[in-house]
CSV table of C-alpha atoms and ligand atoms in Angstrom, one decimal:
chain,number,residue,atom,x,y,z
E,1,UNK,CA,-26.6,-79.9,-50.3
E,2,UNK,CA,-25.7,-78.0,-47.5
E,3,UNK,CA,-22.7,-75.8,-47.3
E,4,UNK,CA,-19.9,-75.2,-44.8
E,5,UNK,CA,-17.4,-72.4,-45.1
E,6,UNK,CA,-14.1,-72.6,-42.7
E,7,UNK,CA,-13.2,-69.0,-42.1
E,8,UNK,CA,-9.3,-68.7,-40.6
E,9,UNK,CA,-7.7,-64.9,-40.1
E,10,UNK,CA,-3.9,-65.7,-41.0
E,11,UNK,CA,-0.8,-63.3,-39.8
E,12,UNK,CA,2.6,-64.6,-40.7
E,13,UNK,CA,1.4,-68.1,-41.1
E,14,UNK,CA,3.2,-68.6,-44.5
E,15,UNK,CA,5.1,-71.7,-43.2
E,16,UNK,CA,1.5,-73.2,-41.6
E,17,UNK,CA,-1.0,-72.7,-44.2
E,18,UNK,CA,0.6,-75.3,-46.6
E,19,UNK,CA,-0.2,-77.9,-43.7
E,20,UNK,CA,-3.4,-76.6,-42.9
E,21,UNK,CA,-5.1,-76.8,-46.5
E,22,UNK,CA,-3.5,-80.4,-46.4
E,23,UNK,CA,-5.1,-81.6,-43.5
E,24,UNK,CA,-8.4,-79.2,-44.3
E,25,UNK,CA,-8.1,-81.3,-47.9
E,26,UNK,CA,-7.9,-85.0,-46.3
E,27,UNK,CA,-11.3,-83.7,-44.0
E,28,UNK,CA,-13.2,-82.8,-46.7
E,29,UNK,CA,-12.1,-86.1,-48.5
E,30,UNK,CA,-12.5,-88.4,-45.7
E,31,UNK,CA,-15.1,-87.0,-43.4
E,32,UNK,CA,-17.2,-83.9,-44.8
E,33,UNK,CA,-18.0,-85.0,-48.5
E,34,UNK,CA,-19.0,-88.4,-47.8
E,35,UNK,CA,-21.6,-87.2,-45.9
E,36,UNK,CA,-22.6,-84.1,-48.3
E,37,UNK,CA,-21.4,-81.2,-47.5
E,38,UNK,CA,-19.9,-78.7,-49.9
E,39,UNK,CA,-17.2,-77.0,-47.8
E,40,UNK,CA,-14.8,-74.1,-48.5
E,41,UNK,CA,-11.8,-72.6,-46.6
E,42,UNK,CA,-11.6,-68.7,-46.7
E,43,UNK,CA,-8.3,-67.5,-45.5
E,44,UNK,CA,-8.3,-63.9,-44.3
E,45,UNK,CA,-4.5,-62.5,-44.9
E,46,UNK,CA,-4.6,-59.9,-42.1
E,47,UNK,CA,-1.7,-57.6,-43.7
E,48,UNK,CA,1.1,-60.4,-42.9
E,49,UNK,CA,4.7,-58.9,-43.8
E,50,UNK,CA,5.7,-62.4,-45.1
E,51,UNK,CA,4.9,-64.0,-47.7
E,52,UNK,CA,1.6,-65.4,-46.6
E,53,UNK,CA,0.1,-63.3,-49.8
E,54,UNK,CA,2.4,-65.5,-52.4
E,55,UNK,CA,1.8,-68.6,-50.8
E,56,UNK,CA,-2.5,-68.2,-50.3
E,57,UNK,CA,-1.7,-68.1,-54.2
E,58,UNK,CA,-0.1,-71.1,-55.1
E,59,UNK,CA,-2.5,-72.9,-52.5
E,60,UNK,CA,-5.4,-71.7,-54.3
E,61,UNK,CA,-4.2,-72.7,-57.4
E,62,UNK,CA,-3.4,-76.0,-56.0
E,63,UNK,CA,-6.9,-76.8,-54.0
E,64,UNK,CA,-9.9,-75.7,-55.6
E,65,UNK,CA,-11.8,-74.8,-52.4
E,66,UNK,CA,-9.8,-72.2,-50.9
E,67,UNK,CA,-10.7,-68.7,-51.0
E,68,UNK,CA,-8.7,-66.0,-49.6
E,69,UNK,CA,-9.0,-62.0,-49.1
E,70,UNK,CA,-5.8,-59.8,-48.9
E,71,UNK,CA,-6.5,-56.5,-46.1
E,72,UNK,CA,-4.2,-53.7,-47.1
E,73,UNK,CA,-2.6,-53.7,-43.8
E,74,UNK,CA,-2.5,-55.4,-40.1
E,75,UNK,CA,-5.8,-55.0,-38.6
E,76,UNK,CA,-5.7,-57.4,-36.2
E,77,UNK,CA,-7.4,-60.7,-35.6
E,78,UNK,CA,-10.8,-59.3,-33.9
E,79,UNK,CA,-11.5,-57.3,-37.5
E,80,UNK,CA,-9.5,-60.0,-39.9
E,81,UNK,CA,-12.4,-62.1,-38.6
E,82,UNK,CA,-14.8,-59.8,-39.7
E,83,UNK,CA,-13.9,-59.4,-42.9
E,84,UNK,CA,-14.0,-63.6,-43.2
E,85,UNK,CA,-17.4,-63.5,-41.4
E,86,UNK,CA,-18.5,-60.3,-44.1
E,87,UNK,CA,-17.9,-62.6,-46.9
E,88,UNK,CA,-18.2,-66.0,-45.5
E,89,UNK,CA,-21.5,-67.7,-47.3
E,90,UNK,CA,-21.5,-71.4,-45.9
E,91,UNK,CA,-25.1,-72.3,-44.4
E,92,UNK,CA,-22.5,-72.6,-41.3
E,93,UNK,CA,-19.0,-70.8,-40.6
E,94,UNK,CA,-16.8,-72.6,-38.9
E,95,UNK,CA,-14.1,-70.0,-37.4
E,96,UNK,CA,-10.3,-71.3,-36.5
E,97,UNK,CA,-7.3,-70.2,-36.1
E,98,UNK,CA,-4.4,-71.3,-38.9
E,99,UNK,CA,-1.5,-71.8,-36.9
E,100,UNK,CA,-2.9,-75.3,-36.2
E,101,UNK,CA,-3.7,-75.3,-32.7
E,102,UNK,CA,-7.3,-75.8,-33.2
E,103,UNK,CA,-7.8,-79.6,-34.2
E,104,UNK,CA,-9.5,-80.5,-37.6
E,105,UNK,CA,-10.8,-83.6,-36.3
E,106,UNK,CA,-13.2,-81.7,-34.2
E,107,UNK,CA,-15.0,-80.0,-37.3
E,108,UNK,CA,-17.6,-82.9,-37.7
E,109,UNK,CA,-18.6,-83.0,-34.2
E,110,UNK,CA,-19.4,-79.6,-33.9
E,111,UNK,CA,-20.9,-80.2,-37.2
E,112,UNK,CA,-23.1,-83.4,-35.6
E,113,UNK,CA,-24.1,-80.9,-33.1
E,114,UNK,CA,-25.2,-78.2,-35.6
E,115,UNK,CA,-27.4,-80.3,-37.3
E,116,UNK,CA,-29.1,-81.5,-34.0
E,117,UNK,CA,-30.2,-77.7,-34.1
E,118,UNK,CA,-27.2,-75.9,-32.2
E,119,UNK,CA,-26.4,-72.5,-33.7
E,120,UNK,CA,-23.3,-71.5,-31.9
E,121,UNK,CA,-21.0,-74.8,-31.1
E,122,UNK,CA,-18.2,-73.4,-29.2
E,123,UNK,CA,-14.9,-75.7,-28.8
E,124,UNK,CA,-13.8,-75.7,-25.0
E,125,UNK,CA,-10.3,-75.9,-24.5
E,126,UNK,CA,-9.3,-79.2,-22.1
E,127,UNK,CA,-5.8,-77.8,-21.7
E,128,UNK,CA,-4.5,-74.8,-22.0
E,129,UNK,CA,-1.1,-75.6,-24.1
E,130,UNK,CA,2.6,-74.7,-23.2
E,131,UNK,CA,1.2,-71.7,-21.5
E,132,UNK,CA,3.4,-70.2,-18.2
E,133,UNK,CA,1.4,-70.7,-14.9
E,134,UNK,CA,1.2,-66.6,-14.7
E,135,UNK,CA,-0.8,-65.9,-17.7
E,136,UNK,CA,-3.0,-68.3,-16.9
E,137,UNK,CA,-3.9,-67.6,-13.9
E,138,UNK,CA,-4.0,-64.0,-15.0
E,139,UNK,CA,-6.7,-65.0,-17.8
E,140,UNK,CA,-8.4,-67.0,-15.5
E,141,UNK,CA,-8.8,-64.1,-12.7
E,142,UNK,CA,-9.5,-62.0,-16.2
E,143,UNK,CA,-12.6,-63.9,-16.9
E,144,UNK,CA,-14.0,-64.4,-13.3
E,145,UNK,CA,-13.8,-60.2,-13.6
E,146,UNK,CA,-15.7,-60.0,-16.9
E,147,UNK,CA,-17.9,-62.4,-15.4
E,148,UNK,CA,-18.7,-60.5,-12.6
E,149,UNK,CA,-19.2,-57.4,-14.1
E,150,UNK,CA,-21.9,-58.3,-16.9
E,151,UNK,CA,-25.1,-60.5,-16.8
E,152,UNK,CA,-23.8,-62.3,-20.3
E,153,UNK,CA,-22.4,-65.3,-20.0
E,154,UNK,CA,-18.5,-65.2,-20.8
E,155,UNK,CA,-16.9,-68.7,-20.6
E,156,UNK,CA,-13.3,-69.3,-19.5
E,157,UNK,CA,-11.9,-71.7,-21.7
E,158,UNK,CA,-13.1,-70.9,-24.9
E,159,UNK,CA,-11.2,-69.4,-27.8
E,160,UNK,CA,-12.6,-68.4,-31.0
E,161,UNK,CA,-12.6,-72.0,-32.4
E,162,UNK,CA,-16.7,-72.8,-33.1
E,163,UNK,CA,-19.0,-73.2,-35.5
E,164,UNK,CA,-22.1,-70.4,-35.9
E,165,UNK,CA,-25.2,-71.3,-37.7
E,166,UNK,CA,-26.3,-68.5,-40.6
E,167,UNK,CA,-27.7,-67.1,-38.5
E,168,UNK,CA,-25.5,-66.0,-36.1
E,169,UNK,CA,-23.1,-65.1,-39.1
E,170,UNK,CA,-26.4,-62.6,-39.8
E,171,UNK,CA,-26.4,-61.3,-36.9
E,172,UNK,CA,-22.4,-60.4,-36.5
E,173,UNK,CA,-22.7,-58.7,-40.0
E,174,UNK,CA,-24.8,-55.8,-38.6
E,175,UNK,CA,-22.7,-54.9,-35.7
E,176,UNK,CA,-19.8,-52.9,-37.5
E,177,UNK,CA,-18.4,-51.9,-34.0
E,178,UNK,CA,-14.3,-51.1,-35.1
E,179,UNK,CA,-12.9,-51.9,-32.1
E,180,UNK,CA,-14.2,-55.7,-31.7
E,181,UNK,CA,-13.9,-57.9,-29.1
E,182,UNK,CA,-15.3,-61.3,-30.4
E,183,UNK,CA,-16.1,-63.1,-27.7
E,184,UNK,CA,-17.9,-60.7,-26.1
E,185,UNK,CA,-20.1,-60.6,-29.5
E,186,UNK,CA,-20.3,-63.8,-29.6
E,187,UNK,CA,-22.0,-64.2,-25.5
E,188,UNK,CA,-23.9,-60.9,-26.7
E,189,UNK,CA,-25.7,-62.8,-29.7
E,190,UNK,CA,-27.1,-65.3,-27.7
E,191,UNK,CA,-28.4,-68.2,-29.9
E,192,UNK,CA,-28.5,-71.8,-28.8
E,193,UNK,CA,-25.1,-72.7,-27.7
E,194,UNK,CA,-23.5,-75.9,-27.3
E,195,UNK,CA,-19.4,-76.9,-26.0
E,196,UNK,CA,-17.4,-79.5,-27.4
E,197,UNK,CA,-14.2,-79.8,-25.6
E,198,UNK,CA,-10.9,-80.0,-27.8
E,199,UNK,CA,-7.2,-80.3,-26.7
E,200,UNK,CA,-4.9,-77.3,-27.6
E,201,UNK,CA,-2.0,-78.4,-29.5
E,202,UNK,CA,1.4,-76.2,-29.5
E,203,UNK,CA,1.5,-73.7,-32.1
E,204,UNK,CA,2.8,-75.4,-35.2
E,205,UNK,CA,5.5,-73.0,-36.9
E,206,UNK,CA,6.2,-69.2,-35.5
E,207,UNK,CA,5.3,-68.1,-32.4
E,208,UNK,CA,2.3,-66.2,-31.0
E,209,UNK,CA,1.5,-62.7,-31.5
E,210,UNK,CA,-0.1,-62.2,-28.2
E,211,UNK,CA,2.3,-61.2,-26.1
E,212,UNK,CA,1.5,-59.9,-22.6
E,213,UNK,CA,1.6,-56.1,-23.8
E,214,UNK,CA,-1.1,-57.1,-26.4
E,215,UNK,CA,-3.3,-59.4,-24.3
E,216,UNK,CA,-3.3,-56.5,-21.6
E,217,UNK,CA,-4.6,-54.4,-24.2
E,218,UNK,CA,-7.0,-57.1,-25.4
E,219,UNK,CA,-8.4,-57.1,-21.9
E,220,UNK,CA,-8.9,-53.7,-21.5
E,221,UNK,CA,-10.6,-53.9,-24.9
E,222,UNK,CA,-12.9,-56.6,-23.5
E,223,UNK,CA,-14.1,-54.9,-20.4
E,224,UNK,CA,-14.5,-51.6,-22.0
E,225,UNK,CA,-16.5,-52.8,-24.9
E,226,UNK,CA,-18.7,-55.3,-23.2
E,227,UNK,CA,-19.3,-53.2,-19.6
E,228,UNK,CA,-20.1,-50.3,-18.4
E,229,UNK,CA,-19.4,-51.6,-15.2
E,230,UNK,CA,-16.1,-49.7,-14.4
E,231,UNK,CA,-17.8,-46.3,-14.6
E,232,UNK,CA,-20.6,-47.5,-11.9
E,233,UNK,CA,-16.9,-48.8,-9.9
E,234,UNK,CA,-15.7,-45.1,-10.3
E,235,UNK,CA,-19.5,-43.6,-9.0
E,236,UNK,CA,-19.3,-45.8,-6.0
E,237,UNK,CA,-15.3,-45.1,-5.2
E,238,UNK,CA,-16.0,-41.3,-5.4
E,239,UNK,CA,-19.4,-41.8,-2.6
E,240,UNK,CA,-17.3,-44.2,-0.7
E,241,UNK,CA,-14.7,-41.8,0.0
E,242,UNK,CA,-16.7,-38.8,0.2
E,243,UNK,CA,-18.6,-40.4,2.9
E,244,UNK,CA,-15.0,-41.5,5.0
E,245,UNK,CA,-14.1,-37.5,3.6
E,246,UNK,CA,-17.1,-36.5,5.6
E,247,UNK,CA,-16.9,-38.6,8.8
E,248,UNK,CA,-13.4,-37.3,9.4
E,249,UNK,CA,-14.1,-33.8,8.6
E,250,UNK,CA,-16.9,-33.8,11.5
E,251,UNK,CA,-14.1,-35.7,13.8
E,252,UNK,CA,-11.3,-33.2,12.7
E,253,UNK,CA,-13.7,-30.4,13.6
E,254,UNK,CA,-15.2,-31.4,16.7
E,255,UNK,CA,-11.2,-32.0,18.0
E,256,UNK,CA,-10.5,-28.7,17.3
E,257,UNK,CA,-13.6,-26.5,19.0
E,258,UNK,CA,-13.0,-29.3,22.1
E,259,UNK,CA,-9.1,-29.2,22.1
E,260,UNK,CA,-7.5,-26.9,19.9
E,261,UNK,CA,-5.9,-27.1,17.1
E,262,UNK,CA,-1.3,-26.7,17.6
E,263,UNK,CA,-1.2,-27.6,13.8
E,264,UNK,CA,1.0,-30.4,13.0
E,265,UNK,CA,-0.7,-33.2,11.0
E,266,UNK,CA,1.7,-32.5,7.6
E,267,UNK,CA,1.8,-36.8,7.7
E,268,UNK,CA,-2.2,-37.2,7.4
E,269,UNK,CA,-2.5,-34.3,5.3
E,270,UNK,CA,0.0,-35.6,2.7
E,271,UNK,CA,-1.7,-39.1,2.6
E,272,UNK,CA,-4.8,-37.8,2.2
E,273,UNK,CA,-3.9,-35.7,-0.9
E,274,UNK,CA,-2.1,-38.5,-2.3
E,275,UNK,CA,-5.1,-41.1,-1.6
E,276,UNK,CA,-7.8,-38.7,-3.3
E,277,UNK,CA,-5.2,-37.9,-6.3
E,278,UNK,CA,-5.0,-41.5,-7.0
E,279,UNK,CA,-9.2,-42.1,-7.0
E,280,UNK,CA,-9.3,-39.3,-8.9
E,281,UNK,CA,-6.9,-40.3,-11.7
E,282,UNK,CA,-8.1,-43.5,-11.6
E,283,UNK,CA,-11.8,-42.6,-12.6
E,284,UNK,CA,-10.3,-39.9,-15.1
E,285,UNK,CA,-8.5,-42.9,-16.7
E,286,UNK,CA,-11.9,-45.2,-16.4
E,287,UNK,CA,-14.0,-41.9,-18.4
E,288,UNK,CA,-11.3,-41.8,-20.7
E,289,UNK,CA,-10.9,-45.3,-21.4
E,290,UNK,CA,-14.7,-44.5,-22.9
E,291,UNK,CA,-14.4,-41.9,-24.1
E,292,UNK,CA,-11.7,-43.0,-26.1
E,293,UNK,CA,-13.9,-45.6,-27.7
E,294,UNK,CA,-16.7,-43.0,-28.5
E,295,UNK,CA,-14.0,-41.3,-30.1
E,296,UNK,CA,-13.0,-44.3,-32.7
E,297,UNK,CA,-16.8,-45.2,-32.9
E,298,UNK,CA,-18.2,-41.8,-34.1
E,299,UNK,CA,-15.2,-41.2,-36.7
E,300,UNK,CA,-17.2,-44.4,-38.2
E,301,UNK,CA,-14.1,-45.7,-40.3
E,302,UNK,CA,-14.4,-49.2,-41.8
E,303,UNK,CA,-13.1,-52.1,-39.3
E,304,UNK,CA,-10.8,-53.3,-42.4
E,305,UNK,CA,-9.9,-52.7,-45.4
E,306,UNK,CA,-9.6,-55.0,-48.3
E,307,UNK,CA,-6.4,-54.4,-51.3
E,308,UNK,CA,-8.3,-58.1,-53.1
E,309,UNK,CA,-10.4,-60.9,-52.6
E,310,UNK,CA,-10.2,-64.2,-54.5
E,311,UNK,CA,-13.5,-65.9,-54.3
E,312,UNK,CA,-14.9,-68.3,-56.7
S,1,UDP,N1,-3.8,-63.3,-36.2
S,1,UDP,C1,-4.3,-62.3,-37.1
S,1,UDP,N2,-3.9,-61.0,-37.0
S,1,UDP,C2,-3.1,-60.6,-36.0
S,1,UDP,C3,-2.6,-61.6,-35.1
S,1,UDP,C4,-3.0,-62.9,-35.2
S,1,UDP,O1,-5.1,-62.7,-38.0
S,1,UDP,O2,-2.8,-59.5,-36.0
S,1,UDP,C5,-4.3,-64.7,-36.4
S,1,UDP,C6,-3.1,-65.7,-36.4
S,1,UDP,O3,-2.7,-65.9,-37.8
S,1,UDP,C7,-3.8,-67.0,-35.9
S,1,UDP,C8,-4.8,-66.4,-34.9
S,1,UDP,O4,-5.0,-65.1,-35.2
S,1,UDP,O5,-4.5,-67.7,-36.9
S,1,UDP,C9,-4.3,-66.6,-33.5
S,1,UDP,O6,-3.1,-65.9,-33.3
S,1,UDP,P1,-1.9,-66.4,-32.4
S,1,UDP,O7,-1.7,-67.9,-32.7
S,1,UDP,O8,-0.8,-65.5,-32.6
S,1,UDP,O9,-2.5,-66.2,-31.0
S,1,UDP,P2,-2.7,-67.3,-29.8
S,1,UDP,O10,-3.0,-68.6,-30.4
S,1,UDP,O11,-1.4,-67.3,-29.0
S,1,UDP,O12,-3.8,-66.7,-29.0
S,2,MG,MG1,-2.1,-69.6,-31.8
């Protein structure tokens, strides 16, 4: 019998679990043991100040297929999913969110697709949900960069709802990277990869704990750990502008030995400084955007931490 384990990271989802295992429950019933699968839902409680702790509980009590892990503090979704994929033993993991946003009903088609030999069965979002025109656009313009700057391919509409073969579950296990970015891991793997598009529905209870501050840090997170590509931008600014540096030196001197030189100039001069400061902070800030991961890489800490795990 072949096994499925559906691995969702849960912060302050208290008040949406309950409906999840329910509708989790009626899959399994209706759709997923007819056809023999042995399937288990691991909740990762990423250090939620509610009482998603209490209620993962009484839920496992009440179903006997969920499992759940406890971290002893927020560590964010990128390395809550890491400790569900560390500990998640289905012959395929099927990775969601719990807010219920990601459709049930699309589990057995990526599952259809799996067993036609698929390892990483990516749902692609068909709409994008009650989401302001701004962001995206933003996250659109966001991906075309990523895009650009690595040979990977990084799709824009896809989320981290999928299904990834052992495999691929393998794989993620050995990189222990502790700042993650996912979906950059995910194109990195490779693997034979297959879409299935999905609708997004609203977010059932709560609200989202993306906001803009931490998708712009997200972002940053993404580029820095899946590029190199801004430090090549930085190398190419500093030659650029050395070269217009050099061009106007020569005309700067030649005017002089031809005409003179009555000083003046304090408008030019005071762009110029201004213009080179900038390039120069800016590539300081791309080195140390880099450094700064080195920095939390070499310290080698452990991505999460867990206080218990409840896994039959
Ligand atoms: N999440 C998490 N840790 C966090 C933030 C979010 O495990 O620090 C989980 C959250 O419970 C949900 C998923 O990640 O299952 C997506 O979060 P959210 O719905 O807030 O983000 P959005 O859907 O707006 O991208
Ligand atoms: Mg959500």
């Amino acid at each position: 019998m072949k096994s499925l384990t559906i691995l969702t990271p849960a912060y302050k989802e208290a008040r949406n679990l309950p409906r999840l295992a329910a509708e989790i429950d009626s899959l399994i019933r209706t759709r997923l043991a007819p056809e023999g699968y042995s399937v288990r839902l691991l909740i990762v409680n990423d250090g939620s100040p509610d009482d998603t702790a209490e209620v993962l509980a009484d839920l496992a009590g009440k179903y006997p297929f969920i499992d759940y892990i406890n971290l002893s503090r927020n560590f964010g979704k990128e390395n809550a999913l890491l400790a569900g994929i560390d500990n998640a033993d289905g012959d395929a993991v099927i990775i969601m969110d719990s807010d219920l946003q990601h459709p049930v009903d699309t589990i057995p088609e990526m599952v259809k697709y799996w067993e036609e030999g698929y390892d990483d069965v990516y749902g692609s979002r068909k709409n994008r949900g009650k989401e302001s025109w701004l962001r995206c656009k933003l996250s659109l313009a966001y991906y075309n960069l990523l895009q650009r700057s690595t040979s990977q391919e990084i799709l824009p509409n896809v989320g981290d709802f999928r299904l990834l073969d052992r495999k691929c579950i393998e794989v993620l296990r050995q990189l222990r990277e502790t700042q993650r970015y996912n979906k950059g891991l995910f194109a990195w793997i490779g693997f034979k990869k297959k879409g299935v598009p999905y609708s997004t529905a609203e977010r059932a209870e709560g609200e989202s704990s993306f906001n803009l501050r931490r998708l712009l840090s997200l972002s940053l997170e993404g580029i820095s750990s899946t590029t190199t590509a801004p430090l090549r931008f930085a190398t190419w600014m500093g030659i650029i502008v050395s070269f217009i540096a050099f061009l106007y030196l020569v005309f700067v001197l030649t005017k002089t030995i031809i005409w003179g030189e009555p000083v003046r100039g304090y408008p030019t001069l005071l762009c110029v400084i201004l213009f080179l400061g900038g390039c120069q902070l800016l590539a300081i800030g791309i080195i140390g955007e880099y450094i700064a991961r080195i920095f939390a890489e070499t310290k080698q800490r452990p991505p999460y931490i867990v206080r218990d795990k409840h896994i039959r």
